[in-house]
Short mmCIF file of C-alpha atoms and ligand atoms in Angstrom, two decimals:
data_model
loop_
_atom_site.label_atom_id
_atom_site.label_comp_id
_atom_site.label_asym_id
_atom_site.label_seq_id
_atom_site.Cartn_x
_atom_site.Cartn_y
_atom_site.Cartn_z
CA MET A 24 0.01 0.00 0.06
CA CYS A 25 1.60 3.17 -1.14
CA ILE A 26 3.00 5.66 1.64
CA SER A 27 0.39 8.45 1.08
CA LEU A 28 -2.03 5.81 1.61
CA LEU A 29 -0.64 4.33 4.78
CA ARG A 30 -0.17 8.06 6.03
CA THR A 31 -3.69 8.85 5.04
CA TYR A 32 -5.19 5.66 6.97
CA SER A 33 -2.70 6.44 10.07
CA SER A 34 -3.88 9.99 10.58
CA ILE A 35 -7.77 8.68 10.16
CA ALA A 36 -6.87 5.89 12.58
CA VAL A 37 -5.20 9.02 15.06
CA ARG A 38 -8.25 11.16 14.23
CA SER A 39 -10.70 8.48 15.51
CA ILE A 40 -9.34 8.73 18.65
CA LYS A 41 -9.34 12.17 18.99
CA SER A 42 -13.21 12.37 18.02
CA THR A 43 -14.45 10.39 20.61
CA MET A 44 -12.80 13.26 22.54
CA ALA A 45 -14.05 16.03 20.89
CA VAL A 46 -17.52 16.97 20.97
CA ARG A 47 -18.53 19.22 18.30
CA GLN A 48 -21.42 21.94 18.40
CA SER A 49 -23.09 22.42 15.27
CA SER A 50 -21.53 25.02 13.17
CA ASP A 51 -22.90 28.94 11.58
CA MET A 52 -25.53 27.59 8.89
CA ALA A 53 -25.94 31.08 7.69
CA LYS A 54 -21.78 31.62 7.40
CA PHE A 55 -21.48 28.33 5.36
CA ARG A 56 -24.26 29.27 3.14
CA GLU A 57 -22.74 32.20 2.50
CA ALA A 58 -19.51 30.11 1.42
CA LEU A 59 -21.67 27.96 -0.58
CA LYS A 60 -23.28 30.94 -2.51
CA SER A 61 -19.65 31.88 -3.85
CA ALA A 62 -18.52 28.41 -4.60
CA LYS A 63 -17.92 27.56 -8.09
CA GLU A 64 -17.75 23.64 -7.97
CA VAL A 65 -19.44 21.64 -5.24
CA VAL A 66 -19.61 18.04 -4.29
CA ILE A 67 -21.63 16.24 -2.19
CA LEU A 68 -20.49 12.93 -0.94
CA SER A 69 -23.19 10.69 0.38
CA GLY A 70 -23.40 7.44 2.15
CA ALA A 71 -26.25 5.24 3.78
CA GLY A 72 -27.28 8.01 5.99
CA ILE A 73 -29.00 9.99 3.61
CA SER A 74 -31.51 6.97 2.83
CA ALA A 75 -32.11 6.34 6.43
CA GLU A 76 -35.00 8.61 6.61
CA SER A 77 -36.50 6.96 3.43
CA GLY A 78 -36.46 3.58 5.80
CA ILE A 79 -33.54 1.99 4.50
CA PRO A 80 -30.99 0.62 7.65
CA THR A 81 -27.53 1.98 7.37
CA PHE A 82 -24.56 -0.39 7.45
CA ARG A 83 -23.27 -0.07 10.95
CA GLY A 84 -26.68 1.10 12.44
CA ALA A 85 -28.89 -1.95 14.02
CA GLY A 86 -30.04 -2.15 10.40
CA GLY A 87 -26.84 -3.58 9.54
CA PHE A 88 -27.90 -7.18 9.74
CA TRP A 89 -30.13 -9.16 7.63
CA ARG A 90 -30.98 -12.34 9.32
CA LYS A 91 -28.39 -13.60 11.47
CA TYR A 92 -25.82 -12.00 9.12
CA ASN A 93 -23.71 -8.77 9.24
CA SER A 94 -24.45 -7.12 5.96
CA GLN A 95 -20.88 -6.33 5.27
CA SER A 96 -20.04 -10.24 5.44
CA LEU A 97 -22.51 -11.05 2.58
CA ALA A 98 -20.89 -8.34 0.43
CA THR A 99 -18.43 -10.10 -0.68
CA PRO A 100 -17.10 -11.82 -3.35
CA GLY A 101 -16.21 -14.72 -1.29
CA ALA A 102 -19.91 -14.93 0.13
CA PHE A 103 -21.03 -15.14 -3.47
CA LYS A 104 -18.57 -17.93 -4.58
CA SER A 105 -19.88 -19.80 -1.30
CA SER A 106 -23.57 -19.11 -1.65
CA PRO A 107 -24.78 -17.20 -4.65
CA SER A 108 -28.44 -18.31 -3.61
CA LEU A 109 -27.74 -16.60 0.04
CA VAL A 110 -26.54 -13.72 -1.43
CA TRP A 111 -28.99 -13.17 -4.26
CA GLU A 112 -31.56 -13.23 -1.40
CA PHE A 113 -29.97 -10.50 0.26
CA TYR A 114 -29.50 -8.48 -2.75
CA HIS A 115 -33.31 -9.33 -4.00
CA TYR A 116 -34.39 -8.18 -0.09
CA ARG A 117 -32.47 -4.93 -0.71
CA ARG A 118 -34.05 -4.29 -4.18
CA GLU A 119 -37.41 -4.81 -2.98
CA VAL A 120 -36.87 -2.27 0.37
CA ALA A 121 -35.26 0.32 -1.98
CA ALA A 122 -37.93 0.01 -4.70
CA LYS A 123 -40.67 0.61 -2.10
CA ALA A 124 -38.83 3.55 -0.73
CA GLN A 125 -39.21 7.10 -1.49
CA PRO A 126 -36.47 9.67 -1.68
CA ASN A 127 -36.55 12.13 1.50
CA ALA A 128 -35.68 15.81 1.65
CA GLY A 129 -32.33 15.35 1.72
CA HIS A 130 -32.29 13.40 -1.75
CA ILE A 131 -34.57 15.84 -3.24
CA ALA A 132 -32.73 19.13 -1.88
CA ILE A 133 -29.56 18.10 -3.61
CA ALA A 134 -31.49 17.18 -7.00
CA GLU A 135 -33.30 21.08 -6.82
CA PHE A 136 -30.07 22.59 -5.72
CA GLU A 137 -28.63 21.00 -8.92
CA ALA A 138 -31.52 21.66 -11.06
CA LYS A 139 -31.21 25.51 -9.98
CA CYS A 140 -27.13 26.27 -9.74
CA SER A 141 -26.07 24.02 -12.41
CA THR A 142 -25.64 26.98 -14.94
CA GLU A 143 -23.34 28.95 -12.44
CA LYS A 144 -21.76 25.97 -10.57
CA LYS A 145 -20.35 22.69 -11.49
CA ILE A 146 -22.51 20.28 -8.93
CA THR A 147 -21.41 16.40 -8.61
CA VAL A 148 -22.92 13.98 -6.50
CA ILE A 149 -20.87 11.51 -5.42
CA THR A 150 -22.86 8.42 -3.51
CA GLN A 151 -21.57 5.40 -1.41
CA ASN A 152 -25.24 4.09 -1.47
CA VAL A 153 -26.53 1.65 -4.15
CA ASP A 154 -29.99 2.17 -3.83
CA ASN A 155 -30.94 4.39 -6.85
CA LEU A 156 -32.55 7.14 -4.64
CA HIS A 157 -30.24 9.88 -5.62
CA GLY A 158 -31.37 8.93 -9.17
CA ARG A 159 -34.71 8.77 -8.59
CA ALA A 160 -35.06 12.15 -6.56
CA GLY A 161 -33.79 13.68 -9.96
CA SER A 162 -29.93 14.14 -9.19
CA LYS A 163 -27.84 14.28 -12.91
CA ASN A 164 -24.26 14.19 -12.48
CA LEU A 165 -24.16 11.26 -10.24
CA ILE A 166 -21.10 9.22 -9.68
CA GLU A 167 -22.31 5.77 -7.99
CA LEU A 168 -18.85 4.68 -6.31
CA HIS A 169 -20.10 1.29 -5.20
CA GLY A 170 -23.05 0.42 -7.91
CA ASN A 171 -26.32 0.41 -7.99
CA LEU A 172 -28.96 -2.45 -6.98
CA TYR A 173 -30.72 -2.65 -10.05
CA LYS A 174 -27.85 -3.10 -12.24
CA THR A 175 -26.35 -6.90 -13.06
CA ARG A 176 -23.02 -8.21 -14.10
CA CYS A 177 -22.60 -11.57 -16.21
CA THR A 178 -20.04 -13.48 -14.09
CA LYS A 179 -19.01 -14.74 -17.83
CA CYS A 180 -19.31 -12.01 -20.11
CA LYS A 181 -19.05 -9.14 -18.02
CA GLU A 182 -21.84 -7.66 -19.72
CA VAL A 183 -23.47 -4.98 -17.25
CA LEU A 184 -27.52 -4.38 -17.47
CA VAL A 185 -30.27 -2.29 -15.82
CA ASN A 186 -32.36 -4.80 -14.48
CA THR A 187 -35.43 -3.39 -12.63
CA ASP A 188 -37.22 -6.73 -12.32
CA SER A 189 -38.85 -7.66 -8.99
CA PRO A 190 -38.45 -10.25 -8.43
CA ILE A 191 -35.65 -10.30 -10.65
CA CYS A 192 -36.03 -14.48 -11.32
CA GLU A 193 -38.88 -16.40 -10.24
CA ALA A 194 -36.90 -18.71 -8.11
CA LEU A 195 -36.49 -15.67 -5.62
CA SER A 196 -40.50 -14.42 -5.58
CA ASP A 197 -41.04 -15.59 -2.14
CA ARG A 198 -37.59 -15.55 -0.95
CA GLY A 199 -35.28 -12.81 1.22
CA ASP A 200 -37.45 -12.97 4.25
CA PRO A 201 -35.17 -11.12 7.03
CA ASP A 202 -36.36 -12.62 9.89
CA SER A 203 -33.00 -13.65 11.93
CA THR A 204 -34.69 -17.12 13.02
CA PHE A 205 -35.57 -18.12 9.42
CA ILE A 206 -33.81 -21.14 7.53
CA GLY A 207 -33.98 -20.85 3.96
CA SER A 208 -33.22 -23.54 1.54
CA ASP A 209 -30.50 -22.92 -1.31
CA ILE A 210 -31.81 -22.03 -4.71
CA PRO A 211 -30.42 -24.44 -7.10
CA VAL A 212 -27.86 -22.11 -8.92
CA ASN A 213 -29.91 -22.59 -12.27
CA SER A 214 -32.55 -21.17 -11.17
CA LEU A 215 -30.79 -17.92 -10.50
CA PRO A 216 -30.27 -14.86 -12.54
CA HIS A 217 -28.50 -15.86 -15.76
CA CYS A 218 -27.08 -14.09 -18.60
CA LYS A 219 -29.53 -14.08 -21.80
CA LYS A 220 -27.20 -14.37 -24.45
CA THR A 221 -27.45 -17.30 -26.00
CA THR A 222 -23.66 -17.73 -26.61
CA CYS A 223 -22.98 -17.11 -22.67
CA GLY A 224 -25.61 -18.14 -20.06
CA GLY A 225 -23.31 -16.95 -17.16
CA LEU A 226 -24.39 -16.47 -13.72
CA LEU A 227 -25.57 -12.84 -13.22
CA ARG A 228 -24.26 -11.13 -10.05
CA PRO A 229 -25.23 -7.75 -8.47
CA HIS A 230 -23.22 -5.04 -10.44
CA ILE A 231 -22.20 -3.82 -6.86
CA VAL A 232 -18.38 -3.35 -5.41
CA TRP A 233 -17.97 -5.94 -2.41
CA PHE A 234 -15.58 -5.48 0.06
CA GLY A 235 -11.93 -6.34 -1.38
CA GLU A 236 -12.93 -5.68 -4.80
CA GLY A 237 -11.41 -2.60 -6.12
CA LEU A 238 -13.96 0.41 -7.60
CA GLU A 239 -14.13 0.77 -11.42
CA PRO A 240 -11.20 2.79 -12.29
CA ALA A 241 -13.23 5.15 -14.39
CA VAL A 242 -15.63 5.57 -11.71
CA LEU A 243 -12.72 6.26 -9.19
CA GLU A 244 -11.12 8.58 -11.81
CA LYS A 245 -14.28 10.81 -12.24
CA ALA A 246 -14.88 10.92 -8.28
CA GLY A 247 -11.08 11.53 -7.96
CA SER A 248 -11.10 14.80 -10.69
CA ALA A 249 -14.39 16.17 -9.12
CA MET A 250 -13.19 15.95 -5.39
CA SER A 251 -9.65 17.51 -6.73
CA THR A 252 -11.04 20.67 -8.28
CA CYS A 253 -14.39 21.07 -5.94
CA ASP A 254 -13.96 24.67 -3.60
CA VAL A 255 -17.13 23.10 -1.43
CA CYS A 256 -17.84 19.63 -0.45
CA LEU A 257 -20.72 18.33 1.51
CA VAL A 258 -20.26 15.36 3.63
CA VAL A 259 -23.50 13.53 4.25
CA GLY A 260 -24.70 10.52 6.21
CA THR A 261 -21.40 8.80 6.16
CA SER A 262 -19.49 7.03 8.80
CA SER A 263 -16.27 7.98 6.88
CA VAL A 264 -14.92 4.10 7.73
CA VAL A 265 -15.21 3.04 4.20
CA TYR A 266 -12.03 3.40 2.01
CA PRO A 267 -11.41 4.48 -0.53
CA ALA A 268 -14.23 6.97 -0.16
CA ALA A 269 -13.49 7.69 3.20
CA MET A 270 -10.35 9.60 2.11
CA PHE A 271 -11.98 11.89 -0.33
CA ALA A 272 -13.49 14.69 1.90
CA PRO A 273 -10.33 14.62 4.40
CA GLN A 274 -7.92 14.84 1.36
CA ALA A 275 -10.14 17.98 0.19
CA ALA A 276 -9.77 19.70 3.32
CA GLN A 277 -6.26 18.99 3.50
CA ARG A 278 -6.20 20.70 -0.26
CA GLY A 279 -7.87 24.01 0.98
CA ALA A 280 -11.64 23.02 0.20
CA ILE A 281 -14.23 24.18 2.34
CA VAL A 282 -15.98 20.90 3.79
CA ALA A 283 -18.98 20.58 5.73
CA GLU A 284 -20.12 17.47 7.47
CA PHE A 285 -23.83 16.63 8.08
CA ASN A 286 -24.49 13.67 10.19
CA ILE A 287 -26.52 13.03 13.45
CA GLU A 288 -23.44 12.39 15.48
CA PRO A 289 -19.54 13.12 14.88
CA THR A 290 -17.37 10.60 12.72
CA PRO A 291 -13.53 10.06 12.93
CA ALA A 292 -13.34 12.85 10.19
CA THR A 293 -15.39 15.39 11.80
CA PRO A 294 -12.03 17.07 13.38
CA ASP A 295 -10.56 17.99 9.92
CA PHE A 296 -13.74 19.56 8.53
CA HIS A 297 -14.81 23.07 8.97
CA TYR A 298 -18.47 22.75 9.52
CA TYR A 299 -20.48 19.88 11.15
CA PHE A 300 -24.24 20.39 11.22
CA GLU A 301 -25.54 17.41 13.76
CA GLY A 302 -29.25 16.54 13.06
CA PRO A 303 -31.09 14.53 10.28
CA CYS A 304 -30.08 15.38 6.94
CA GLY A 305 -33.47 15.65 5.80
CA THR A 306 -33.70 18.49 7.92
CA THR A 307 -30.11 20.09 7.95
CA LEU A 308 -29.64 19.59 4.14
CA PRO A 309 -32.95 21.75 2.46
CA GLN A 310 -31.54 24.51 5.12
CA ALA A 311 -28.23 24.31 3.62
CA LEU A 312 -29.14 24.24 0.06
CA ALA A 313 -32.29 26.46 0.03
CA VAL A 314 -32.01 28.94 -3.11
C1 BV8 B 422 -10.62 -1.79 -1.59
C2 BV8 B 422 -21.71 -1.69 -1.95
C3 BV8 B 422 -8.73 -2.55 -2.45
C4 BV8 B 422 -22.05 -3.05 -1.02
C5 BV8 B 422 -19.80 -1.04 -0.39
C6 BV8 B 422 -8.25 -0.79 5.85
C7 BV8 B 422 -7.68 0.39 5.73
C8 BV8 B 422 -8.14 0.76 4.31
C9 BV8 B 422 -8.94 -0.27 3.83
C10 BV8 B 422 -9.72 -1.21 4.15
C11 BV8 B 422 -9.17 -1.43 5.42
N1 BV8 B 422 -9.67 -3.08 5.81
C12 BV8 B 422 -10.37 -3.06 4.85
C13 BV8 B 422 -10.31 -2.20 4.07
C14 BV8 B 422 -10.88 -2.16 2.49
C15 BV8 B 422 -12.42 -2.04 2.52
C16 BV8 B 422 -13.05 -0.79 3.68
O1 BV8 B 422 -12.90 0.02 3.71
N2 BV8 B 422 -13.37 -1.77 4.85
C17 BV8 B 422 -13.65 -0.81 5.87
C18 BV8 B 422 -15.35 -1.63 6.64
C19 BV8 B 422 -12.47 -0.93 6.56
N3 BV8 B 422 -12.89 -1.45 1.47
C20 BV8 B 422 -12.93 -1.85 0.42
O2 BV8 B 422 -12.92 -3.28 0.22
C21 BV8 B 422 -13.16 -1.33 -0.76
N4 BV8 B 422 -12.28 -2.04 -1.97
O3 BV8 B 422 -10.41 -0.96 -0.74
O4 BV8 B 422 -10.49 -2.50 -2.85
C22 BV8 B 422 -8.35 -2.79 -3.91
C23 BV8 B 422 -7.73 -1.99 -4.91
C24 BV8 B 422 -7.84 -2.93 -6.02
C25 BV8 B 422 -8.10 -4.17 -6.38
C26 BV8 B 422 -8.54 -4.70 -5.62
C27 BV8 B 422 -8.92 -4.42 -4.24
C28 BV8 B 422 -14.48 -1.32 -1.26
C29 BV8 B 422 -15.52 -0.87 -0.59
C30 BV8 B 422 -17.17 -0.76 -0.93
C31 BV8 B 422 -17.58 -1.78 -0.25
N5 BV8 B 422 -19.21 -1.77 -0.79
N6 BV8 B 422 -21.22 -1.16 -0.92
C32 BV8 B 422 -23.60 -3.26 -0.69
O5 BV8 B 422 -24.19 -1.81 -0.42
O6 BV8 B 422 -24.11 -4.32 -0.63
S1 BV8 B 422 -19.44 0.39 0.92
C33 BV8 B 422 -20.90 0.06 2.54
O7 BV8 B 422 -20.18 0.87 3.22
C34 BV8 B 422 -22.14 1.08 1.47
O8 BV8 B 422 -21.66 1.35 0.33
C35 BV8 B 422 -21.92 2.32 2.59
O9 BV8 B 422 -22.57 3.21 2.01
C36 BV8 B 422 -20.61 2.22 2.53
C37 BV8 B 422 -19.88 3.18 3.87
O10 BV8 B 422 -20.91 3.11 5.00
P1 BV8 B 422 -21.58 4.52 4.92
O11 BV8 B 422 -22.24 4.82 4.13
O12 BV8 B 422 -20.96 5.10 5.79
O13 BV8 B 422 -22.86 4.00 5.97
P2 BV8 B 422 -22.75 3.55 7.43
O14 BV8 B 422 -23.73 2.56 7.85
O15 BV8 B 422 -21.31 3.09 7.99
O16 BV8 B 422 -22.79 5.18 8.44
C38 BV8 B 422 -24.13 5.93 8.28
C39 BV8 B 422 -23.62 7.16 8.83
O17 BV8 B 422 -25.18 8.04 8.78
C40 BV8 B 422 -23.55 7.25 10.23
O18 BV8 B 422 -22.19 8.13 10.35
C41 BV8 B 422 -24.49 7.81 11.04
O19 BV8 B 422 -24.84 8.32 11.96
C42 BV8 B 422 -25.12 8.56 9.73
N7 BV8 B 422 -26.39 8.73 9.73
C43 BV8 B 422 -27.57 7.61 10.31
N8 BV8 B 422 -28.71 8.17 9.95
C44 BV8 B 422 -28.52 9.62 9.56
C45 BV8 B 422 -27.41 9.78 9.35
N9 BV8 B 422 -26.90 11.37 8.75
C46 BV8 B 422 -27.85 12.28 9.01
N10 BV8 B 422 -29.08 12.29 9.06
C47 BV8 B 422 -29.64 10.98 9.06
N11 BV8 B 422 -30.89 11.24 8.98
ZN1 ZN B 423 -23.12 -13.17 -20.04
#
């Protein structure tokens, strides 16, 4: 791992000790709005917390479990290799939950800010979320770092397709029960979603970046470029513990960009940022982004 990356990770580790000590008061919203008004390039970097008020459980909150599994343990290539049936049930459940959810006031405030200001500012939304709610809220210049629940990728020919079928295949129709006592039987692999190309027929997987997998280079490049030139960055609803996304905002702050964090509690990255607005982002974002 290159030296600068190690330096960043170690500085984050030190920070997490600092942050448990520092209690941060909410910042001056009027002052932040002044800085936002004169910004030329704005990035909004979001995590699972922005979808919490839409009823979608966050990763590290109580909702971070499905049946007896920690979500993180299912979002890995190893889990899919050992049980594609269990992992497809997990993603089928999340597709159904997200499809029934609605974008909330936080998503909508971001989309409206972009619609109203994109003639005089470059506005980019970079999300770690895969729930498609920013897209459904109307955000246009959207970078989905970790993929999307409604995209599949063929494990054989690598074709990526949008798929909003509910259920994605017949075998999953009555599956995905999140109850921790539920003991499901495995779905035979040939009943799971497969590539429709007659020359292929490979098993499909969610087009999602799992833990231990690299982000798509083109996505990383686009996100890195927006983060390297923005003059204001809003960091919304993320625990800032998942890399490489967790490095983006601290690096922007180190470069001199103005960074404002929107969360219900401080995170290991809070001490690095200029502004911290405590509260549900469905309330704080509309205040910050009203034009
Ligand atoms: C990679 C798709 C290398 C899956 C996701 C040590 C150092 C550096 C790296 C690592 C390390 N140990 C392990 C790693 C690697 C690992 C990592 O970072 N692990 C963490 C856990 C330490 N990273 C990876 O594996 C990444 N890849 O490093 O690859 C490589 C390179 C080249 C080639 C090969 C390999 C890939 C990471 C992507 C994983 N996939 N998502 C899926 O969704 O099923 S990440 C997953 O976590 C989600 O996308 C989620 O968004 C993301 C981050 O979590 P958050 O969004 O922050 O959500 P969380 O629940 O944590 O926090 C919610 C926050 O909201 C909280 O702060 C809460 O207070 C707040 N909140 C709640 N309600 C509200 C609110 N805020 C405001 N308003 C509210 N109402
Ligand atoms: Zn294929």
